[in-house]
Coordinates of N, CA and C in Angstrom, one line a residue:
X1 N 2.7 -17.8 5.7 CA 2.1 -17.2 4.5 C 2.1 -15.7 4.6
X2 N 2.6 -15.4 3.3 CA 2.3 -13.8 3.2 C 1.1 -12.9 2.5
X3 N 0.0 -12.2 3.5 CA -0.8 -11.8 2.6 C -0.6 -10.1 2.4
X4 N -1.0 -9.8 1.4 CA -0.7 -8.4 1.0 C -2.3 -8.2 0.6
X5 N -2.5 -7.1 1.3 CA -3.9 -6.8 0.7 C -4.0 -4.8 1.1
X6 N -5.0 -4.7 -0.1 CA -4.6 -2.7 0.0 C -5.8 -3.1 -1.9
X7 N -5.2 -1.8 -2.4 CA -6.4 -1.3 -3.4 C -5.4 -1.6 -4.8
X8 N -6.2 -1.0 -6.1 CA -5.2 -1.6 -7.4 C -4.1 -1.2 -7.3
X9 N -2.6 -0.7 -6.6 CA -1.7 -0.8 -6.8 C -1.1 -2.0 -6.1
X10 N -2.0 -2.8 -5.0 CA -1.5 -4.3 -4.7 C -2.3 -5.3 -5.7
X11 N -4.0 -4.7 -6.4 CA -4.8 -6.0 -7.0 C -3.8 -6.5 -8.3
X12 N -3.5 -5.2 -9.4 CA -2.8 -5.2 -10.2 C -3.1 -6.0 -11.0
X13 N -4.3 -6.4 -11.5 CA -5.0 -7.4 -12.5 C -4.7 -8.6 -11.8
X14 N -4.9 -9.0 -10.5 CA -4.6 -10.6 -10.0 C -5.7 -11.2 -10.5
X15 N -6.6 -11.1 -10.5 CA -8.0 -12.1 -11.0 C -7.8 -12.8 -12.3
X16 N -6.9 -12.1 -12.9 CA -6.6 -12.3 -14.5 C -5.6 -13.2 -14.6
X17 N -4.5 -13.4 -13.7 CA -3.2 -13.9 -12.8 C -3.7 -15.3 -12.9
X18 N -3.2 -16.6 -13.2 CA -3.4 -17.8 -13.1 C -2.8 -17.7 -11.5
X19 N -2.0 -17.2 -11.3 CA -1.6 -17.2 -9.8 C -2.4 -16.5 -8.9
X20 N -2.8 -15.5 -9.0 CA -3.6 -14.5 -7.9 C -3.0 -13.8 -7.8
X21 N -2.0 -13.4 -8.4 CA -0.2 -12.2 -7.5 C -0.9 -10.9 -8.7
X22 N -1.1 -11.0 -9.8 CA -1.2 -9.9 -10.4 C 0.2 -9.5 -11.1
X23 N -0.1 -8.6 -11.6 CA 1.4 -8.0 -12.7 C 2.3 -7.2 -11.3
X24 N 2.3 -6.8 -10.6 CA 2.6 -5.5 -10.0 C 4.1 -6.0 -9.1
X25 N 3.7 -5.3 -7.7 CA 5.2 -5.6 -6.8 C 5.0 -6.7 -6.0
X26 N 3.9 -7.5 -5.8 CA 3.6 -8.5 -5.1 C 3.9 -9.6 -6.1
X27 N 4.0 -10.1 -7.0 CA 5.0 -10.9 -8.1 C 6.3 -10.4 -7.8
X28 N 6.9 -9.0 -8.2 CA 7.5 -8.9 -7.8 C 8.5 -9.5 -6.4
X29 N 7.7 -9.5 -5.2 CA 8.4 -9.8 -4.3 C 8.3 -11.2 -4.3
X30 N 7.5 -11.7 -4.5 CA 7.0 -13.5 -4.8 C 8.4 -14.1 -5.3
X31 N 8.4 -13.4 -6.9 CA 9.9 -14.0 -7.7 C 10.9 -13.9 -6.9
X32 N 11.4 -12.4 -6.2 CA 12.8 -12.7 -5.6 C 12.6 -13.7 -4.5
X33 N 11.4 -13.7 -3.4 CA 11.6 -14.6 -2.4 C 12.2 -16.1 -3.3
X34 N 11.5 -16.9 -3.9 CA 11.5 -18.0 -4.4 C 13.5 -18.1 -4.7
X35 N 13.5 -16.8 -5.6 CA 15.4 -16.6 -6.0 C 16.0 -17.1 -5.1
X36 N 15.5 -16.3 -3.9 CA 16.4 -16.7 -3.2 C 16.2 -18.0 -2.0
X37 N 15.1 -18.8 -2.5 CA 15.3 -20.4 -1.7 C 14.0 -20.2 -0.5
X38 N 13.3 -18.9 -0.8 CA 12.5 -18.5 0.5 C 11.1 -19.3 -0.2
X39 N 10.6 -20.2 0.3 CA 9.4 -20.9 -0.6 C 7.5 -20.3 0.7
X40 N 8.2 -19.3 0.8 CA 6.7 -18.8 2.0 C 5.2 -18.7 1.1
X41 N 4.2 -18.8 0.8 CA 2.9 -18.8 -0.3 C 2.9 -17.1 0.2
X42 N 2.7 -16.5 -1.0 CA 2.3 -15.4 -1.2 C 0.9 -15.3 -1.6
X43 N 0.5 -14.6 -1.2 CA -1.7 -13.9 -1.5 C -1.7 -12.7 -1.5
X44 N -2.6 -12.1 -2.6 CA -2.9 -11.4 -2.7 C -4.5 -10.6 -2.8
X45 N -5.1 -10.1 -2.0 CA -6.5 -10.1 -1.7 C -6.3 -8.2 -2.0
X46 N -5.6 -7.8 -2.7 CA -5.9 -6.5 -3.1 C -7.2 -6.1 -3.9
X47 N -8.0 -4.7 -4.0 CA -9.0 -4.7 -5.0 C -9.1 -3.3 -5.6
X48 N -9.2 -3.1 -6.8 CA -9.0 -1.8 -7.1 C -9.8 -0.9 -6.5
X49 N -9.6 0.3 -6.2 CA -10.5 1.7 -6.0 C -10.7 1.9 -3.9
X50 N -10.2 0.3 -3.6 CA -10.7 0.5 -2.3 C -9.8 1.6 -1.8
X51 N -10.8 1.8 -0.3 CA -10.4 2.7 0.9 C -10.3 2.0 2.1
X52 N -10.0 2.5 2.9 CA -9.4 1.9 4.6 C -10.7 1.3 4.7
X53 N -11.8 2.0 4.4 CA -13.1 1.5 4.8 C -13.5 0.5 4.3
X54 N -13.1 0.3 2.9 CA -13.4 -1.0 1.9 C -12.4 -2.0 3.0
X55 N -11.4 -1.7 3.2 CA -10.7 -2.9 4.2 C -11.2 -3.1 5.4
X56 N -12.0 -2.4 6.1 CA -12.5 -2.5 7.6 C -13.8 -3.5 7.3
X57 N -14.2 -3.0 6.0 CA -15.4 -4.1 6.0 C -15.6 -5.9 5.6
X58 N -14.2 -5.8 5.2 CA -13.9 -7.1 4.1 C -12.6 -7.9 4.9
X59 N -11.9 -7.0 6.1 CA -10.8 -7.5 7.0 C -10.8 -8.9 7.4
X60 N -11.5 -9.2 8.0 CA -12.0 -11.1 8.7 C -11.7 -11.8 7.0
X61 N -12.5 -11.5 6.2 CA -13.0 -12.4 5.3 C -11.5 -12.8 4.1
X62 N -11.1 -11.4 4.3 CA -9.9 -11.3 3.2 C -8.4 -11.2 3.7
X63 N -8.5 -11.0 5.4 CA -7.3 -10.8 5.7 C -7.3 -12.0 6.9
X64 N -7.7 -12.1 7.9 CA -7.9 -12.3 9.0 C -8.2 -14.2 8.7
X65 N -8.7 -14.2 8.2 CA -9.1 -15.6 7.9 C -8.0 -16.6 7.4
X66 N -7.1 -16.4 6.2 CA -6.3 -16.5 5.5 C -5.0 -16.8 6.7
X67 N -4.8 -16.1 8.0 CA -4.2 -16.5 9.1 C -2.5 -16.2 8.4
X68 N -2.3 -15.3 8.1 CA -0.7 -14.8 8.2 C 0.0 -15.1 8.5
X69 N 1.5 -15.5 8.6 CA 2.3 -15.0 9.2 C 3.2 -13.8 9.1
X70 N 2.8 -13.2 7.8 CA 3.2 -11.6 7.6 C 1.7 -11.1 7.0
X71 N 1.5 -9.9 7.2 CA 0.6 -8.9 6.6 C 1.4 -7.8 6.3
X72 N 0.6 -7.4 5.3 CA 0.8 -6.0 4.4 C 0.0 -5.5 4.1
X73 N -0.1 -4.6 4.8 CA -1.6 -3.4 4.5 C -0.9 -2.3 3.8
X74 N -1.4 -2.0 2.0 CA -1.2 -0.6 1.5 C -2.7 0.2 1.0
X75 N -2.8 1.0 1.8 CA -3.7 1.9 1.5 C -3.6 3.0 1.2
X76 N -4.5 3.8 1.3 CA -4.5 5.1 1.6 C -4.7 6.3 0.4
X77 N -4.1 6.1 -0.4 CA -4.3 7.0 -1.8 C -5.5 7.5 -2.4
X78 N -6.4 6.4 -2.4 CA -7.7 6.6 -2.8 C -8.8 7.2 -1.6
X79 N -8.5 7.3 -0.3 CA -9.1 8.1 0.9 C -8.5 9.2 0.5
X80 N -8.0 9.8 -0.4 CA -7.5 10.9 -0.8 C -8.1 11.4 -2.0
X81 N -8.0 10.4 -3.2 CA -8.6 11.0 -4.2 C -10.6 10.6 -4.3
X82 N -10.8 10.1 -3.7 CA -12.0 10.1 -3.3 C -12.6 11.5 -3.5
X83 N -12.2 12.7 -3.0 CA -12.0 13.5 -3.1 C -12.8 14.1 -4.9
X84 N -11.9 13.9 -6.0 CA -12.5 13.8 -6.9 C -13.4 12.9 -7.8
X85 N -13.6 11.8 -7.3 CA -15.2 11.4 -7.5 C -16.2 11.6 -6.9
X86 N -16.7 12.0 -5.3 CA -17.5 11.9 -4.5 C -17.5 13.0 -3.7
X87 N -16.6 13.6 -3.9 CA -16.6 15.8 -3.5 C -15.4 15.7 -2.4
X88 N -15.2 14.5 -1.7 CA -14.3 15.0 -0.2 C -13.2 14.1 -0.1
X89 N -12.2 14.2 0.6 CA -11.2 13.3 0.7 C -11.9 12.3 1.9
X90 N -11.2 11.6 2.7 CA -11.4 10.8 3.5 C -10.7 11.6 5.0
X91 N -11.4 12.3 5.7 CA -10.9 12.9 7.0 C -9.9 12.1 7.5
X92 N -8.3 13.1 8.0 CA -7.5 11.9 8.5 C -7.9 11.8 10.0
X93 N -8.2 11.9 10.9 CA -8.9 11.6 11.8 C -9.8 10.3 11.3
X94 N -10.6 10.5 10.3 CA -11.4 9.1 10.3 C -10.4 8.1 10.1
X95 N -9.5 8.7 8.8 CA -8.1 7.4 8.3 C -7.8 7.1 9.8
X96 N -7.3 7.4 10.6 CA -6.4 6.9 11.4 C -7.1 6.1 11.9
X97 N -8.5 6.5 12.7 CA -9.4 5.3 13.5 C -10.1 4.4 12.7
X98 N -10.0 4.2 11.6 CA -10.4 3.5 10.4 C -8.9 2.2 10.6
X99 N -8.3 2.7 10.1 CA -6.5 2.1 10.3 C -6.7 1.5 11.5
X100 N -6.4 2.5 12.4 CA -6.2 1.9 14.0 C -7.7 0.3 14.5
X101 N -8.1 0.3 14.3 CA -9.2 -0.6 14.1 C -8.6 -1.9 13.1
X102 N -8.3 -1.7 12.2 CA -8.3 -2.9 11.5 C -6.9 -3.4 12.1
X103 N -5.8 -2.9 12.1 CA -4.8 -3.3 12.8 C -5.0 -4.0 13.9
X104 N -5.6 -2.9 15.1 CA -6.2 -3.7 16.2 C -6.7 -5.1 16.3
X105 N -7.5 -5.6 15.6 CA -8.0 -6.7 15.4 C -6.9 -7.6 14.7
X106 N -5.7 -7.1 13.8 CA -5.3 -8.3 13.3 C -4.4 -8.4 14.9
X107 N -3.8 -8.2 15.5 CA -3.2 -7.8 16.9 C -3.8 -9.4 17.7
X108 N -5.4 -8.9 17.8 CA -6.1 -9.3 18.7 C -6.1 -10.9 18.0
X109 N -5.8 -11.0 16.8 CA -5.8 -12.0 15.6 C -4.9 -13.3 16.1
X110 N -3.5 -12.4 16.2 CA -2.4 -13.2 16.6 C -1.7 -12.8 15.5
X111 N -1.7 -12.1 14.2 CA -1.2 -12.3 13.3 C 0.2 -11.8 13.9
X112 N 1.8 -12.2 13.7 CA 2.8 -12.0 14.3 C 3.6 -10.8 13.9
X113 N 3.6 -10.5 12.3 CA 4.3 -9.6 11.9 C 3.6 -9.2 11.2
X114 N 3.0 -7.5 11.0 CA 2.9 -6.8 10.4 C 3.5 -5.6 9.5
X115 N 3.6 -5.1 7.9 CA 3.9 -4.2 7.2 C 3.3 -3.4 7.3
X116 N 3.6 -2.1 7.1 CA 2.6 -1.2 6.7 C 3.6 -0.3 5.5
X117 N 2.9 -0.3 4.5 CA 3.1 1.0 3.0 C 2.9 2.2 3.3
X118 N 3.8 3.2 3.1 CA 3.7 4.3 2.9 C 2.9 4.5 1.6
X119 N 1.5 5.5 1.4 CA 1.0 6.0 0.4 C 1.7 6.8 -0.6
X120 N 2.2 6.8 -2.0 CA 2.4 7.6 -2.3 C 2.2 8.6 -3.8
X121 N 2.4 9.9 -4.0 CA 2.2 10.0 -5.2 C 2.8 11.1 -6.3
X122 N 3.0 11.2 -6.9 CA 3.9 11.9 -7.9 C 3.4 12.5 -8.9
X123 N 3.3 13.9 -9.0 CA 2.8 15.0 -9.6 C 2.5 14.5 -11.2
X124 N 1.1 14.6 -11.8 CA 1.1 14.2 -12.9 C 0.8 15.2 -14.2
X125 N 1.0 15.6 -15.1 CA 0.1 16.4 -16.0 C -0.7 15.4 -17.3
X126 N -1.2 14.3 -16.9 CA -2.0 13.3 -17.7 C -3.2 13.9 -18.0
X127 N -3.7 14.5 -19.0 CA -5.2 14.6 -19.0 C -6.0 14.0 -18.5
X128 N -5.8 12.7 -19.0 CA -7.3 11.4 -18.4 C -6.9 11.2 -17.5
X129 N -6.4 11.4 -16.0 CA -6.4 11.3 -14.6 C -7.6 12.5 -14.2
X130 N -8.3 11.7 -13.6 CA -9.3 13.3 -12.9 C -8.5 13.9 -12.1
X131 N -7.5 13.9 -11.2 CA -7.4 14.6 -10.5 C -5.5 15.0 -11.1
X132 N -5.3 15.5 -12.5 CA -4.2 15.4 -13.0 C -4.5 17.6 -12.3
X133 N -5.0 18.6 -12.8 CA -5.3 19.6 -12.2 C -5.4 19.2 -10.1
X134 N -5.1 18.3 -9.5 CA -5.2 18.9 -8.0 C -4.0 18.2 -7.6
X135 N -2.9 18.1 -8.1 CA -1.4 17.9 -7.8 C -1.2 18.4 -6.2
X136 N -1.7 19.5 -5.9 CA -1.2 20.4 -5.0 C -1.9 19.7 -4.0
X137 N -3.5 19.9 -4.4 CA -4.1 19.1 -3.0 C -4.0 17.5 -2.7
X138 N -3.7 16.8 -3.7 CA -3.6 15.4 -3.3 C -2.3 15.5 -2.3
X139 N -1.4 16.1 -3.0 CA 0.0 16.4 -1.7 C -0.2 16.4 -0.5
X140 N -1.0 17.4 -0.2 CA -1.3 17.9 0.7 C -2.1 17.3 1.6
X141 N -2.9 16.5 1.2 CA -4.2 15.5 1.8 C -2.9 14.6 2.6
X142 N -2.1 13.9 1.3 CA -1.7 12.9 2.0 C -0.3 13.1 2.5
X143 N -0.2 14.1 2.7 CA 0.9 14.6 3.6 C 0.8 14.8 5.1
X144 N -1.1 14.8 5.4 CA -1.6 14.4 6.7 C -1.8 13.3 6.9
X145 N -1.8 12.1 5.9 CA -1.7 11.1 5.9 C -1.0 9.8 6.2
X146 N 0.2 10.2 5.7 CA 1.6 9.5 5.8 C 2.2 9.2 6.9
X147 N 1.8 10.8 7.9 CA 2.6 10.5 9.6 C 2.1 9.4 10.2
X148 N 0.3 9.7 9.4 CA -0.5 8.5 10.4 C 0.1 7.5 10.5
X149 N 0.2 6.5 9.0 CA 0.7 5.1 8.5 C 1.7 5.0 9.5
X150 N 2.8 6.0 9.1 CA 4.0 6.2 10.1 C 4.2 5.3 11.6
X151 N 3.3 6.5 12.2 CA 3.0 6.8 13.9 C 1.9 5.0 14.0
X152 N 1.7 4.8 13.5 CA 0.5 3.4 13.3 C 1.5 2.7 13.3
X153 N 2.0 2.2 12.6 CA 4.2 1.1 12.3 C 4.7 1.3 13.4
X154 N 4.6 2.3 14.3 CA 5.5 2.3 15.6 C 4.7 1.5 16.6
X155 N 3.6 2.7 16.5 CA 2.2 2.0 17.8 C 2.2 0.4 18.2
X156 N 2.2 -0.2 16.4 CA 1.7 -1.5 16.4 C 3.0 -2.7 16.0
X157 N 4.1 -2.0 16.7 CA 5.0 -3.0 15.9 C 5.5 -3.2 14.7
X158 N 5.1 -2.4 14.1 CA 5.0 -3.2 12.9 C 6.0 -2.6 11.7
X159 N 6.8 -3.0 10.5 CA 7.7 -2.2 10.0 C 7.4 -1.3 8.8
X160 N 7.5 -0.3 8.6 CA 6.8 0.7 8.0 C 7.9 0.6 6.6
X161 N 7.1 0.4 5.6 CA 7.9 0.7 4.1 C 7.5 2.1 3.6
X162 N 8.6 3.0 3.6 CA 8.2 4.4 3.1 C 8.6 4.1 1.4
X163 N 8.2 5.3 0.7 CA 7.9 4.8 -0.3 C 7.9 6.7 -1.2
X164 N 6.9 7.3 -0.7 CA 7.3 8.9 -0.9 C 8.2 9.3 -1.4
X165 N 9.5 9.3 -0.7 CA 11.0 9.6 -0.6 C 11.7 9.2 -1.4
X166 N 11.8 7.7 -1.6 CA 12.3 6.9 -2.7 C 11.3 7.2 -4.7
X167 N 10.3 7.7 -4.2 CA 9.6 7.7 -5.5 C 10.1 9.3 -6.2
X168 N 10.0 10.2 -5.1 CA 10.8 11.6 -5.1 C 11.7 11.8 -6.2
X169 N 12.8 10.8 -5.4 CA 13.5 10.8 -5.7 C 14.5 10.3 -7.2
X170 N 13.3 9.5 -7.3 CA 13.7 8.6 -8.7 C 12.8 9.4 -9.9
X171 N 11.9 10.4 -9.6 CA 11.3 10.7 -10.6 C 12.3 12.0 -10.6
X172 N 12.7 12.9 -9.8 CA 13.6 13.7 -9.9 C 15.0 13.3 -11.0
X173 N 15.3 11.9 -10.6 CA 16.5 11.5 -11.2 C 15.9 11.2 -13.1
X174 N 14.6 10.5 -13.2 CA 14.1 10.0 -14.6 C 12.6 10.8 -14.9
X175 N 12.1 11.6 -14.1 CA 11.0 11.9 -14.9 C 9.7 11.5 -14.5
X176 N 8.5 11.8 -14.2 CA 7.4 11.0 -13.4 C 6.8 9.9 -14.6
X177 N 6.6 10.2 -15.7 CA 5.8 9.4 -16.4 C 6.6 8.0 -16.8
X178 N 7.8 7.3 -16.2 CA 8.7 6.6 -16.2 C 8.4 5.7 -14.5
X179 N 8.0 6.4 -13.8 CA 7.9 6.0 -12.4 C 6.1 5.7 -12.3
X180 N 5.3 6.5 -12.3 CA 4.0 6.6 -12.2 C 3.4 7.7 -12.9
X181 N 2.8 7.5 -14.2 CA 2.2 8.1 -15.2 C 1.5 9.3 -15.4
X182 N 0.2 8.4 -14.2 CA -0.7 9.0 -13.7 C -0.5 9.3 -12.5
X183 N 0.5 9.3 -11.7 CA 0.7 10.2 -10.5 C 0.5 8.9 -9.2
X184 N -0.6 8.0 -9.3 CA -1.2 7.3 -8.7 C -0.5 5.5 -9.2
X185 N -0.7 5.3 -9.9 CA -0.6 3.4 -10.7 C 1.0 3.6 -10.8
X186 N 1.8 2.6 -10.3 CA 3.1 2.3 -10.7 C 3.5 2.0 -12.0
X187 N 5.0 2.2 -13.0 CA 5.1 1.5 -13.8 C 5.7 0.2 -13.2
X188 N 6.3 -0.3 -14.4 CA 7.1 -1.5 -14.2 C 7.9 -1.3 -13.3
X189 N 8.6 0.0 -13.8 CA 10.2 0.2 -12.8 C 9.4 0.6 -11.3
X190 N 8.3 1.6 -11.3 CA 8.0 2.0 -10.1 C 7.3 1.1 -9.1
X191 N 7.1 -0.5 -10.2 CA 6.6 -1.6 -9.1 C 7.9 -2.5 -8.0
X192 N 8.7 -2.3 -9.1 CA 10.0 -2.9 -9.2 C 11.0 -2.0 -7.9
X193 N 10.7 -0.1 -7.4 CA 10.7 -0.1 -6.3 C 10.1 0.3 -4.9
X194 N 8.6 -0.6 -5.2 CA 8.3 -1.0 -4.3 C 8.4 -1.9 -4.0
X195 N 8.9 -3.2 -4.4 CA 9.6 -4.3 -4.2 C 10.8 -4.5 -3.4
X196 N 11.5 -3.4 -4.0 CA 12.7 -3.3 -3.2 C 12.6 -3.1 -2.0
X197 N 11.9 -1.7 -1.8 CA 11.7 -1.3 -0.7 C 10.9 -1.8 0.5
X198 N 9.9 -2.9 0.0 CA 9.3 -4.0 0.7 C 10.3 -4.8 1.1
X199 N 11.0 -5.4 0.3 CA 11.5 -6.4 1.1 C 13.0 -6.3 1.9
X200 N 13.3 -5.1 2.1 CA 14.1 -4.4 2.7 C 13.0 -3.9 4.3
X201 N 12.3 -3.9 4.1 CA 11.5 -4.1 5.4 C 11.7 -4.9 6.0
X202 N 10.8 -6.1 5.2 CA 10.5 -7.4 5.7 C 11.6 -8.3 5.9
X203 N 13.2 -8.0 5.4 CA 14.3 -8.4 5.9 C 14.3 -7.8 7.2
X204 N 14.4 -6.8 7.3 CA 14.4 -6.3 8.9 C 13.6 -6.7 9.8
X205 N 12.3 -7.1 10.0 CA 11.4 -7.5 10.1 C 11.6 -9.1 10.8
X206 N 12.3 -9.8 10.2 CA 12.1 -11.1 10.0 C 13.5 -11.5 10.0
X207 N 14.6 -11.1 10.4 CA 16.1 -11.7 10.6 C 16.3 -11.0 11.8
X208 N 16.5 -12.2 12.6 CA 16.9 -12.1 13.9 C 17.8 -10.9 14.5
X209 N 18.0 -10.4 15.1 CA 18.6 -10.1 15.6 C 18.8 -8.3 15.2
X210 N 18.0 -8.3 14.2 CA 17.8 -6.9 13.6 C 16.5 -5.5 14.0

């Protein structure tokens, strides 16, 4: 079983989902696995607005329990913009021992293979984003952020889906409000590649010999 769990860019309206998958990249990856004859149950225990911390407290119940055989942890964006609701980002020093902890335990779990998502986000000028004016500093927060995730994928095994790079780059090629609107929420197309780029992981991940 595959569970994916992180904040609304994995919840992605699942509650609403006759399935639990939600609109997003986790359907996404669900439909191609099945394409292609792969019948593994996919879960999704994402929730909007969480932080590392929302997952350190809910880990056993939502991840751990459920017993894996792949995990996918995407977090991180909102330990960033946190920042503009509540005055401060999320210390990366805390992120990391926040992270480093939850992982640990799935480790200690047995869970066999773990993902980890690169955070990422794409300059917005939306008025109704609060944090459409701090372009510069969300960069920058989570530009201390990203090595963590990184350097954490190595530590623990585990295969790191970057996501930054690829988002970069496609908004450069079409434009951000085509990719992610508000800088933060994927569109269609921008769910479509984090899909890709997930399961270009999780092929590496999970075929022998690679």
């Amino acid at each position: 079983m595959i569970l994916f769990i992180g904040d609304s860019i994995t919840d992605c309206s699942r509650q609403a989902d006759k399935l639990g998958l939600g609109g997003g990249y986790v359907d996404a990856v669900a439909t191609r696995l099945r394409e292609r004859g792969d019948e593994t149950v996919v879960r999704n225990t994402g929730i909007a607005g969480n932080r590392i911390a929302h997952l350190q407290e809910r880990w056993q119940a939502d991840a751990l329990d459920h017993a894996p055989t792949v995990l996918s942890v995407y977090i991180g964006v909102n330990d960033t913009l946190v920042a503009f609701f509540e005055g401060r980002p999320t210390p990366p020093e805390l992120f990391e021992e926040r992270y480093t902890d939850v992982l640990r335990r799935a480790v200690a779990a047995g869970v066999p293979r773990i993902l980890l998502v690169e955070p990422f986000y794409v300059d917005t000028e939306q008025a109704s984003a609060p944090w459409a004016r701090g372009n510069a500093f969300v960069r920058e927060d989570l530009d201390r952020k990203r090595p963590i995730v990184r350097a954490l994928a190595e530590r623990f095994g585990a295969a790191f889906v970057p996501l930054q790079e690829p988002f970069d780059e496609a908004v450069a090629a079409r434009g951000p409000a085509v990719l992610a609107q508000d800088g933060v929420h994927p569109s269609a197309l921008g769910h479509r590649l984090i899909a890709d780029r997930w399961l270009a992981a999780y092929d590496a991940l999970t075929t022998p010999g690679t």
